[in-house]
Coordinates of C-alpha atoms and ligand atoms in Angstrom, one line a residue:
M847 CA -22.5 -38.2 40.9
W848 CA -18.7 -38.6 41.8
L849 CA -18.0 -36.3 38.7
R850 CA -20.5 -33.9 38.8
N851 CA -19.3 -33.4 42.2
E852 CA -15.9 -32.8 41.4
G853 CA -16.7 -30.6 38.3
R854 CA -18.9 -28.3 40.6
L855 CA -16.6 -28.5 43.1
F856 CA -13.7 -27.6 40.8
G857 CA -16.0 -24.8 39.0
V858 CA -16.6 -22.9 42.6
V859 CA -12.9 -23.3 43.3
F860 CA -12.3 -21.9 39.6
V861 CA -14.8 -19.0 40.1
L862 CA -13.3 -18.2 43.4
F863 CA -9.9 -17.8 42.6
N864 CA -10.9 -15.4 39.6
V865 CA -12.8 -13.3 41.9
L866 CA -9.6 -12.6 44.2
L867 CA -7.4 -12.3 41.5
A868 CA -9.6 -9.5 40.0
I869 CA -9.6 -7.8 43.5
F870 CA -6.0 -7.9 44.0
N871 CA -5.5 -7.0 40.3
V872 CA -7.9 -3.6 41.3
L873 CA -6.3 -2.9 44.6
N874 CA -2.8 -3.2 43.3
Y875 CA -3.6 -1.2 40.0
R876 CA -4.9 1.3 42.6
V877 CA -2.0 1.6 45.1
A878 CA 0.3 2.2 42.1
S879 CA -1.2 4.3 40.2
R880 CA -2.4 6.4 43.3
A881 CA 1.2 6.8 45.0
T882 CA 2.7 7.5 41.1
V883 CA 0.2 10.3 39.0
P884 CA 2.8 13.0 38.6
C885 CA 0.8 16.2 38.5
V886 CA 3.9 18.3 36.2
V887 CA 6.0 16.1 34.0
I888 CA 9.5 17.6 34.5
V889 CA 12.4 16.3 33.1
A890 CA 15.9 16.5 35.1
P891 CA 19.3 15.2 36.4
T892 CA 19.2 11.5 37.8
P893 CA 21.0 9.1 39.1
P894 CA 22.4 6.3 37.3
P895 CA 19.4 4.2 35.7
P896 CA 19.1 0.5 37.6
V897 CA 21.0 -2.2 36.2
D898 CA 18.3 -4.8 35.8
T899 CA 15.0 -4.6 34.0
P900 CA 12.6 -2.3 36.4
A901 CA 10.5 -3.9 38.5
P902 CA 6.5 -4.1 37.5
T903 CA 5.4 -1.0 39.3
A904 CA 8.1 1.2 37.8
H905 CA 7.1 -0.2 34.5
R906 CA 3.6 1.4 35.4
R907 CA 5.0 4.6 36.9
N908 CA 6.5 5.1 33.6
A909 CA 4.3 3.9 31.7
A910 CA 1.9 6.9 33.2
L911 CA 4.3 9.1 32.8
T912 CA 4.7 8.7 28.9
S913 CA 1.2 8.8 28.6
T914 CA 1.0 11.5 29.9
R915 CA 0.6 15.2 27.7
P916 CA 3.6 17.2 29.0
A917 CA 3.3 20.3 29.8
A918 CA 5.5 21.6 27.6
P919 CA 6.5 25.1 28.8
T920 CA 7.5 23.7 32.5
A921 CA 9.2 20.7 31.2
S922 CA 12.9 20.8 31.3
L923 CA 15.5 18.8 30.4
T924 CA 19.2 18.2 31.4
W925 CA 21.5 14.9 30.3
T926 CA 22.9 12.4 32.5
D927 CA 26.2 10.0 30.8
A928 CA 24.7 6.8 30.2
A929 CA 27.9 5.4 29.8
T930 CA 28.9 6.1 33.2
T931 CA 26.7 3.6 34.8
G932 CA 29.4 1.3 34.0
D933 CA 26.6 -1.5 33.3
Q934 CA 27.1 -4.0 30.1
N935 CA 23.8 -5.2 29.5
S936 CA 22.3 -2.2 30.2
T937 CA 19.5 -1.0 27.9
T938 CA 21.0 2.2 27.1
T939 CA 23.2 2.9 24.4
P940 CA 26.3 5.0 24.6
H941 CA 24.7 7.1 21.8
T942 CA 21.8 8.3 23.8
Q943 CA 21.5 10.0 26.8
I944 CA 19.0 9.6 29.5
V945 CA 16.2 11.9 30.0
R946 CA 14.2 11.3 33.4
A947 CA 11.0 12.4 34.0
R948 CA 10.4 13.4 37.9
N949 CA 7.7 15.2 39.7
S950 CA 8.1 18.7 40.6
T951 CA 6.5 22.3 40.9
R952 CA 5.6 24.4 38.1
E953 CA 7.3 27.6 39.8
E954 CA 10.9 25.5 39.2
T955 CA 12.6 27.4 36.3
P956 CA 13.1 25.4 33.4
L957 CA 16.3 25.3 31.8
P958 CA 17.9 27.0 29.0
L959 CA 17.6 24.6 26.0
N960 CA 16.8 24.7 22.4
Y961 CA 15.0 21.5 22.3
T962 CA 11.3 21.2 22.1
L963 CA 11.1 18.6 24.2
P964 CA 9.5 15.7 26.2
W965 CA 7.9 14.9 23.3
E966 CA 4.4 14.9 22.4
T967 CA 3.1 11.3 23.4
E968 CA -0.3 9.1 22.6
Q969 CA -1.5 6.0 24.1
R970 CA -3.2 3.7 21.8
D971 CA -5.1 1.1 23.6
K972 CA -1.6 -0.8 25.2
Y973 CA 0.4 0.9 23.1
T974 CA 1.9 4.1 23.9
V975 CA 3.3 5.9 20.9
V976 CA 6.2 8.7 21.2
K977 CA 5.7 11.6 18.3
R978 CA 8.1 13.0 16.3
Y979 CA 10.8 11.5 18.9
I980 CA 13.3 12.7 16.0
P981 CA 11.7 14.9 13.6
A982 CA 13.2 15.6 10.3
D983 CA 15.8 18.6 10.3
R984 CA 14.3 20.0 7.1
P985 CA 11.3 22.0 8.0
A986 CA 8.3 20.0 6.6
P987 CA 7.0 21.2 3.0
A988 CA 3.5 23.4 2.9
Y989 CA 0.2 21.0 3.0
D990 CA 0.0 21.0 -0.2
E991 CA 3.3 20.7 -2.2
S992 CA 4.3 17.5 -1.5
V993 CA 3.4 13.7 -0.8
T994 CA 4.6 11.9 2.6
L995 CA 6.1 8.2 2.1
C996 CA 4.1 6.8 5.8
T997 CA 5.9 3.3 6.7
Q998 CA 6.8 1.9 9.5
G999 CA 8.6 -1.0 10.8
T1000 CA 10.9 -3.2 13.6
F1001 CA 14.6 -2.1 13.8
E1002 CA 15.5 -5.0 12.1
F1003 CA 14.0 -3.4 9.0
L1004 CA 15.3 0.2 9.0
Q1005 CA 18.3 0.2 6.3
H1006 CA 15.9 0.1 3.8
V1007 CA 15.0 3.6 5.0
P1008 CA 17.7 5.4 2.9
E1009 CA 16.8 4.1 -0.5
L1010 CA 13.4 5.0 0.3
C1011 CA 14.1 7.9 1.0
D1012 CA 16.7 9.1 -2.0
R1013 CA 14.0 8.0 -4.3
W1014 CA 11.2 9.6 -3.1
E1015 CA 12.2 13.2 -3.2
G1016 CA 9.6 14.7 -0.5
P1017 CA 9.3 14.1 3.5
L1018 CA 8.7 10.2 5.2
S1019 CA 7.4 9.8 8.4
V1020 CA 8.6 6.7 9.7
S1021 CA 7.4 5.0 13.1
V1022 CA 9.5 2.2 14.5
Y1023 CA 8.0 -0.6 17.1
A1024 CA 10.6 -1.5 20.0
P1025 CA 9.6 -2.4 22.5
G1026 CA 11.7 -2.9 26.0
T1027 CA 15.4 -4.0 24.9
D1028 CA 14.7 -3.0 21.5
L1029 CA 14.6 0.5 21.9
P1030 CA 18.0 1.2 22.3
V1031 CA 18.8 -1.0 19.5
A1032 CA 16.0 0.7 16.9
V1033 CA 17.4 4.3 18.7
R1034 CA 21.1 3.7 17.7
K1035 CA 20.2 2.2 14.4
I1036 CA 18.2 5.3 13.7
L1037 CA 21.2 7.7 14.7
F1038 CA 23.5 5.6 12.7
L1039 CA 21.4 6.0 9.6
R1040 CA 20.9 10.2 10.4
K1041 CA 25.0 10.2 10.5
C1042 CA 26.3 7.7 8.2
G1043 CA 23.4 7.1 5.7
P1044 CA 22.5 9.9 2.6
P1045 CA 21.7 13.8 3.9
C1046 CA 18.3 12.6 3.1
V1047 CA 17.8 10.9 6.1
R1048 CA 18.4 13.5 8.5
L1049 CA 16.5 16.2 6.4
N1050 CA 13.5 14.5 5.1
V1051 CA 12.6 11.5 7.5
S1052 CA 10.7 12.3 11.1
W1053 CA 11.0 9.2 12.9
H1054 CA 8.1 8.1 15.6
L1055 CA 8.3 5.2 18.8
V1056 CA 5.4 2.9 19.4
Y1057 CA 5.9 0.0 21.7
E1058 CA 3.8 -1.6 24.5
S1059 CA 3.1 0.7 27.6
S1060 CA 4.1 -2.2 29.8
L1061 CA 7.3 -2.2 28.1
A1062 CA 8.0 1.3 28.3
P1063 CA 11.6 2.0 28.5
S1064 CA 12.3 3.1 32.7
R1065 CA 13.3 6.4 30.8
L1066 CA 13.1 7.6 27.7
E1067 CA 16.2 8.9 26.1
A1068 CA 16.8 11.6 24.1
P1069 CA 19.6 11.2 20.9
L1070 CA 21.1 14.3 20.4
D1071 CA 22.9 16.2 17.8
T1072 CA 26.2 14.8 16.1
A1073 CA 28.1 17.4 17.4
D1074 CA 26.7 17.1 20.8
M1075 CA 27.8 13.2 20.6
A1076 CA 31.2 14.0 20.0
E1077 CA 32.0 12.9 23.8
Y1078 CA 30.4 9.2 23.2
E1079 CA 31.3 6.6 21.5
P1080 CA 31.6 7.7 18.0
L1081 CA 29.4 5.7 15.7
N1082 CA 31.5 4.1 13.3
C1083 CA 29.9 4.8 9.8
T1084 CA 33.1 2.7 8.2
A1085 CA 31.9 -0.5 10.2
G1086 CA 28.7 -0.4 8.4
F1087 CA 25.6 -1.6 9.1
K1088 CA 26.1 -5.3 10.4
P1089 CA 27.5 -4.5 13.7
L1090 CA 24.1 -3.2 14.5
Q1091 CA 22.1 -6.2 12.3
L1092 CA 20.9 -7.8 15.9
V1093 CA 17.8 -10.1 16.6
S1094 CA 15.6 -9.0 18.6
E1095 CA 15.1 -11.1 22.1
I1096 CA 12.6 -9.6 23.8
R1097 CA 10.0 -9.8 20.6
S1098 CA 9.9 -14.1 20.2
S1099 CA 11.1 -14.3 24.2
K1100 CA 8.1 -12.9 24.5
K1101 CA 6.1 -13.5 21.7
L1102 CA 4.8 -9.9 21.1
P1103 CA 3.2 -9.7 17.7
Y1104 CA 4.2 -6.7 15.8
P1105 CA 1.3 -3.7 15.8
I1106 CA 1.9 -3.2 12.3
N1107 CA -1.7 -1.7 12.1
V1108 CA -1.2 0.8 15.0
A1109 CA 2.6 1.9 13.5
R1110 CA 0.7 2.5 9.9
N1111 CA -1.8 4.5 11.2
V1112 CA 0.4 6.9 13.4
A1113 CA 3.1 7.2 10.4
R1114 CA 0.3 8.1 7.9
Q1115 CA -2.0 10.5 11.2
L1116 CA 1.6 12.8 11.5
A1117 CA 2.1 12.7 7.9
G1118 CA 2.5 17.2 7.7
T1119 CA 1.1 16.9 3.7
R1120 CA -2.3 16.4 2.3
Y1121 CA -1.7 13.5 0.1
V1122 CA -0.3 10.3 1.6
L1123 CA 1.2 6.9 0.4
A1124 CA 1.2 4.5 3.6
S1125 CA 3.5 2.2 1.8
D1126 CA 5.6 -1.0 3.7
I1127 CA 9.1 -0.1 4.6
E1128 CA 10.8 -2.7 1.9
L1129 CA 8.9 -1.3 -1.2
Y1130 CA 11.3 1.0 -2.8
P1131 CA 9.5 3.8 -5.2
S1132 CA 10.0 4.0 -8.5
L1133 CA 11.5 7.9 -9.2
H1134 CA 9.8 11.2 -9.8
I1135 CA 6.4 10.0 -7.9
V1136 CA 5.8 13.1 -5.8
P1137 CA 6.7 15.8 -8.7
R1138 CA 4.5 14.0 -11.1
F1139 CA 1.8 13.1 -8.8
L1140 CA 1.2 16.6 -7.8
D1141 CA 1.1 17.7 -11.3
L1142 CA -1.5 14.8 -12.1
V1143 CA -3.8 15.8 -9.1
S1144 CA -3.6 19.6 -10.4
R1145 CA -4.6 18.6 -14.0
L1146 CA -7.5 16.3 -12.6
A1147 CA -8.5 19.3 -10.3
E1148 CA -8.8 22.0 -13.1
K1149 CA -10.3 19.3 -15.3
E1150 CA -12.9 18.6 -12.8
M1151 CA -13.5 22.0 -12.1
G1152 CA -17.2 21.7 -10.7
K1153 CA -18.1 18.7 -10.9
V1154 CA -18.9 15.9 -7.7
I1155 CA -15.3 14.2 -7.2
P1156 CA -15.9 10.8 -6.4
R1157 CA -14.0 8.8 -3.4
R1158 CA -10.7 8.1 -4.6
V1159 CA -7.2 6.8 -4.1
F1160 CA -4.5 6.5 -6.9
T1161 CA -2.8 2.8 -6.3
L1162 CA 0.8 1.9 -7.7
P1163 CA 1.0 -1.6 -8.9
I1164 CA 3.7 -3.8 -7.0
F1165 CA 6.8 -5.8 -8.4
E1166 CA 9.4 -8.2 -6.9
I1167 CA 12.7 -8.5 -8.5
K1168 CA 15.4 -11.5 -7.9
K1169 CA 17.7 -10.8 -5.4
E1170 CA 20.9 -10.6 -8.0
F1171 CA 19.2 -7.6 -9.9
P1172 CA 19.1 -3.8 -8.3
A1173 CA 15.2 -2.8 -7.9
P1174 CA 14.6 -0.9 -11.1
K1175 CA 13.5 2.6 -10.6
T1176 CA 11.8 3.6 -14.1
K1177 CA 9.0 1.7 -15.6
E1178 CA 11.3 0.8 -18.6
E1179 CA 13.6 -0.9 -16.8
L1180 CA 10.6 -2.6 -14.9
V1181 CA 9.3 -3.9 -18.2
K1182 CA 12.6 -5.2 -19.1
R1183 CA 13.2 -7.2 -16.1
V1184 CA 9.6 -8.9 -16.1
K1185 CA 10.6 -9.6 -20.1
E1186 CA 13.7 -11.4 -18.9
G1187 CA 11.5 -13.0 -16.5
H1188 CA 13.6 -11.7 -14.0
A1189 CA 10.5 -9.2 -12.1
I1190 CA 7.2 -10.6 -11.3
F1191 CA 4.3 -8.9 -10.1
F1192 CA 4.4 -8.9 -6.3
H1193 CA 3.2 -12.0 -4.8
K1194 CA 3.0 -13.7 -7.4
W1195 CA 4.0 -17.2 -5.7
V1196 CA 2.3 -16.4 -2.5
C1197 CA -0.9 -14.9 -2.8
D1198 CA -1.2 -14.0 -6.5
A1199 CA -5.2 -12.6 -5.7
C1200 CA -3.4 -10.3 -3.6
Q1201 CA -2.0 -7.9 -6.6
N1202 CA -4.2 -9.0 -9.2
F1203 CA -5.3 -5.7 -10.7
P1204 CA -7.7 -5.7 -14.1
R1205 CA -5.5 -5.6 -17.2
R1206 CA -2.5 -5.8 -15.6
D1207 CA -0.7 -7.5 -18.0
Q1208 CA -1.6 -4.8 -20.4
W1209 CA 0.0 -2.5 -17.9
L1210 CA 3.0 -3.7 -18.8
K1211 CA 2.8 -3.3 -22.2
T1212 CA 2.0 0.5 -22.2
L1213 CA 5.5 2.7 -21.8
P1214 CA 5.3 6.1 -21.6
E1215 CA 5.7 8.1 -25.1
K1216 CA 9.1 9.6 -26.0
G1217 CA 9.0 13.4 -24.7
K1218 CA 6.4 12.1 -22.0
E1219 CA 8.6 9.6 -19.3
D1220 CA 8.0 12.3 -16.9
I1221 CA 3.9 12.4 -17.1
L1222 CA 1.5 10.5 -14.9
G1223 CA -1.4 9.7 -15.6
I1224 CA -4.3 7.2 -14.8
F1225 CA -3.6 3.4 -16.3
Q1226 CA -7.3 2.6 -15.7
T1227 CA -10.0 3.2 -12.4
T1228 CA -11.8 0.6 -11.1
K1229 CA -13.2 -0.5 -8.4
R1230 CA -12.0 -3.5 -5.8
Q1231 CA -15.2 -5.5 -6.3
M1232 CA -15.7 -9.2 -6.9
P1233 CA -13.9 -11.1 -8.0
R1234 CA -10.6 -8.9 -6.8
T1235 CA -11.9 -8.9 -3.2
A1236 CA -8.7 -10.4 -2.4
W1237 CA -7.2 -7.3 -3.8
E1238 CA -4.8 -5.3 -1.6
P1239 CA -4.0 -2.4 -3.4
I1240 CA -1.2 0.3 -2.0
Y1241 CA -2.1 3.6 -3.0
I1242 CA -1.3 7.4 -2.7
G1243 CA -4.9 8.6 -0.9
T1244 CA -5.4 11.4 2.2
N1245 CA -6.2 11.0 5.6
E1246 CA -9.4 10.8 4.9
E1247 CA -9.6 7.3 4.2
P1248 CA -10.4 5.1 7.0
L1249 CA -8.0 3.9 9.4
Y1250 CA -6.3 0.2 9.7
D1251 CA -7.8 -1.7 12.8
E1252 CA -5.2 -1.6 14.8
R1253 CA -6.0 -5.3 16.4
L1254 CA -4.8 -7.1 13.4
T1255 CA -1.1 -8.0 13.7
W1256 CA 1.7 -8.3 11.2
E1257 CA 1.8 -12.1 12.4
G1258 CA -2.3 -13.0 11.8
K1259 CA -2.0 -11.3 7.9
R1260 CA -4.4 -10.0 6.0
D1261 CA -3.8 -7.3 8.2
K1262 CA -5.1 -4.3 5.5
M1263 CA -7.9 -6.5 4.3
S1264 CA -11.0 -5.0 7.0
Q1265 CA -9.7 -1.5 5.6
M1266 CA -10.2 -2.5 1.6
F1267 CA -13.6 -4.1 2.7
E1268 CA -14.1 -0.6 4.0
L1269 CA -12.9 1.4 0.8
C1270 CA -15.0 -1.2 -1.3
L1271 CA -18.6 -0.4 0.8
L1272 CA -17.8 3.4 0.5
D1273 CA -17.7 2.5 -3.1
Y1274 CA -14.3 3.8 -3.6
D1275 CA -12.8 4.5 -7.0
F1276 CA -9.4 2.9 -7.5
C1277 CA -7.4 5.0 -10.3
I1278 CA -4.0 2.5 -11.2
L1279 CA -1.1 4.9 -12.1
D1280 CA 0.4 4.4 -15.4
N1281 CA 3.9 5.3 -15.2
A1282 CA 4.6 4.8 -11.0
F1283 CA 5.3 1.6 -9.3
L1284 CA 6.5 -0.3 -5.9
V1285 CA 9.4 -2.9 -6.1
H1286 CA 10.3 -5.0 -3.4
S1287 CA 13.8 -5.0 -1.6
P1288 CA 15.1 -7.4 -4.2
G1289 CA 14.6 -11.0 -3.6
I1290 CA 12.0 -13.1 -4.6
K1291 CA 9.5 -14.2 -1.7
T1292 CA 8.2 -17.8 -1.2
L1293 CA 5.7 -19.6 1.5
S1294 CA 7.8 -20.8 4.4
S1295 CA 5.7 -23.4 6.5
V1296 CA 8.1 -22.2 9.7
D1297 CA 7.2 -19.6 8.9
Q1298 CA 3.2 -20.4 8.7
R1299 CA 3.4 -22.6 11.9
R1300 CA 4.7 -19.9 13.9
R1301 CA 1.9 -17.5 12.7
A1302 CA -1.0 -19.7 12.7
P1303 CA -2.1 -18.8 16.4
F1304 CA -2.2 -14.8 15.5
M1305 CA -4.0 -15.6 12.0
Y1306 CA -6.6 -17.6 14.0
K1307 CA -6.6 -14.2 16.2
N1308 CA -6.7 -11.7 12.6
N1309 CA -9.9 -14.0 11.1
A1310 CA -11.7 -13.6 14.5
V1311 CA -11.3 -10.0 14.4
H1312 CA -11.8 -9.6 10.4
N1313 CA -14.9 -11.6 10.9
K1314 CA -16.5 -9.0 13.4
L1315 CA -15.3 -6.2 12.2
L1316 CA -16.7 -7.7 8.6
A1317 CA -19.9 -7.9 10.0
Q1318 CA -19.4 -4.4 11.9
M1319 CA -18.7 -2.6 8.6
K1320 CA -21.8 -3.9 7.1
K1321 CA -24.3 -2.7 9.7
K1322 CA -22.3 0.6 9.9
Y1323 CA -22.4 1.4 5.8
G1324 CA -25.0 -1.1 4.4
P1325 CA -24.2 -4.2 2.2
R1326 CA -22.6 -3.5 -0.9
K1327 CA -23.3 -5.9 -3.9
G1328 CA -19.9 -7.4 -5.2
C1329 CA -18.3 -6.6 -1.6
Ligands
NAG2182 C1 4.0 15.6 43.5 O1 4.1 17.1 43.6 C2 3.0 17.5 44.5 C3 3.4 19.0 44.7 O2 4.1 19.4 45.1 C4 2.9 16.8 45.6 O3 1.7 17.0 46.1 C5 2.6 15.0 45.2 O4 2.9 13.9 46.3 C6 4.4 14.4 44.7 N1 4.0 13.2 44.3 C7 5.0 12.3 44.4 C8 4.8 11.2 43.6 O5 6.2 12.8 44.4
NAG2183 C1 24.9 -10.1 30.1 O1 24.9 -10.0 28.8 C2 25.7 -11.0 28.4 C3 26.0 -11.1 26.8 O2 25.8 -10.1 26.1 C4 24.9 -12.2 28.8 O3 26.5 -13.4 28.8 C5 25.0 -11.9 30.3 O4 24.4 -13.1 30.9 C6 24.0 -10.9 31.1 N1 23.9 -10.6 32.2 C7 22.8 -10.3 32.8 C8 23.0 -9.6 33.7 O5 21.9 -10.3 31.7
NAG2184 C1 20.6 27.7 21.7 O1 20.5 28.5 20.5 C2 21.5 29.4 20.7 C3 21.3 30.1 18.8 O2 21.5 28.7 18.3 C4 22.8 29.7 21.3 O3 23.8 30.7 21.2 C5 22.6 29.4 22.5 O4 23.5 28.7 22.7 C6 21.9 27.5 22.5 N1 21.4 27.1 23.8 C7 21.6 26.0 24.3 C8 21.7 26.0 25.7 O5 22.4 25.3 23.9
NAG2185 C1 13.7 16.1 0.8 O1 12.5 16.5 1.0 C2 12.4 17.6 0.0 C3 11.2 18.2 -0.4 O2 10.2 18.0 1.2 C4 12.7 17.8 -1.7 O3 12.8 19.1 -2.4 C5 14.4 16.6 -1.5 O4 14.8 16.7 -3.0 C6 14.7 16.1 -1.0 N1 16.0 15.9 -0.5 C7 16.3 14.4 -0.8 C8 17.9 14.5 -0.5 O5 15.9 13.7 -1.2
NAG2186 C1 35.5 1.2 12.4 O1 35.7 0.4 12.1 C2 36.2 -0.1 10.9 C3 35.7 -1.3 10.0 O2 35.1 -2.0 10.8 C4 37.4 -0.2 11.6 O3 38.2 -0.9 10.6 C5 37.7 0.8 12.2 O4 39.2 0.7 13.5 C6 37.0 1.6 13.3 N1 37.1 2.5 13.8 C7 37.2 2.8 15.4 C8 37.2 4.2 15.5 O5 36.4 2.1 16.1

């Protein structure tokens, strides 16, 4: 009896507390948003930035600003020197200048500037996306003239981009997840790669940003060209990447999972070509894929003239190699390493089924004929059906393929699975390319129990989302045997 009463009382108090909390939240939100919604976003000079992280309302205001589609013609920019703030823990780097948006009227004449800023931004659930934050210097190739390598990462992984770029010979679209204090570090790394990396990075890589809107920067910083940056502390190319190899504090302290599928989708959707390879940042492509692939699709188009073409994607086998060896660039080199026992199929010790495609040992036995090394063909066309329902192929496709579900995080694993399942329900053909592959940055992966423990809560979440998704998809497309 006593227990029951106590329980009821507790229940009432709990409900009351939550109602009050909800009311408080609604009021708080209303007040904050009404007072700060700008009528036109204008970017203009401002006093030095605040020393500390901005108060929650400032976050909200800035989130609102960055998520508002700016009226480009009325927007103007000027710069404030970040170095003058004298703030050692400032979130700005000396290599960027501050752009602060403020309220203004349409009549204000924009300053004559050569930048087409501010950037186009987009809200994706709780994330803000800054599209083409730093576009490639080289104009994008025509829609059908190249293939875009689309990838994503946190700042810790950006050092792989030069290698990707040098191997790819085409445009890259890279989204970088950089919440809060990660942003200035990420920007500095991007600038370092553009300045000190191979010219390819500057010419062919377009960078986008992704962060929680609640962790938006109190101002968005616009990096300048090298020439304009001369008066700031120069990035020291000879010092190399080491000084920039920091560890994200905000992601561990706030336990932020990496929204890999938001980043994946953003990179893919912002590609300027018909064909895209949505891949992971540590997977290095073999050489000459772009011209070979374009040649393959034009040959196919000729052959299939007038025929109904099934839904299909072109998959690349994936490998990993011991850290003592360079990542192979040609199939010949790769096969040699596999024979020596130094290279293996990707995730062989972690999840062998994830990369186990039909007749994969045969794939390793077929080398291109002499004189035909530069020709790409289809090794085999297959479906992703039983017993290969764990297969997570990476493939060249288009933006017509379904997107990745953005609620799935990297920590939670199986982040590509629901998309794979969808391709199966849609009865996609998987054309395995015979003379192209991906190889993971050297070092062979094994399971770590610490890592598993850290990721457990996120895996629990992903699984829940995953199960819901599968049910929804079965409803949407109807069940298909084997998926
Ligand atoms: C922004 O400008 C408009 C028009 O001048 C004005 O009505 C509004 O109150 C201003 N908002 C803020 C936050 O200053
Ligand atoms: C600023 O950073 C230094 C080390 O980088 C740290 O010791 C100090 O506590 C920080 N100060 C504030 C106010 O965060
Ligand atoms: C814009 O570019 C033109 C030519 O490229 C140059 O003459 C002009 O000075 C630039 N304006 C600014 C504000 O940089
Ligand atoms: C950059 O991409 C173009 C195609 O857009 C390609 O022809 C060129 O080789 C690439 N540059 C480098 C340095 O790889
Ligand atoms: C750049 O880094 C190198 C190597 O760490 C160092 O010797 C050199 O003094 C640095 N240059 C500047 C201008 O800081």
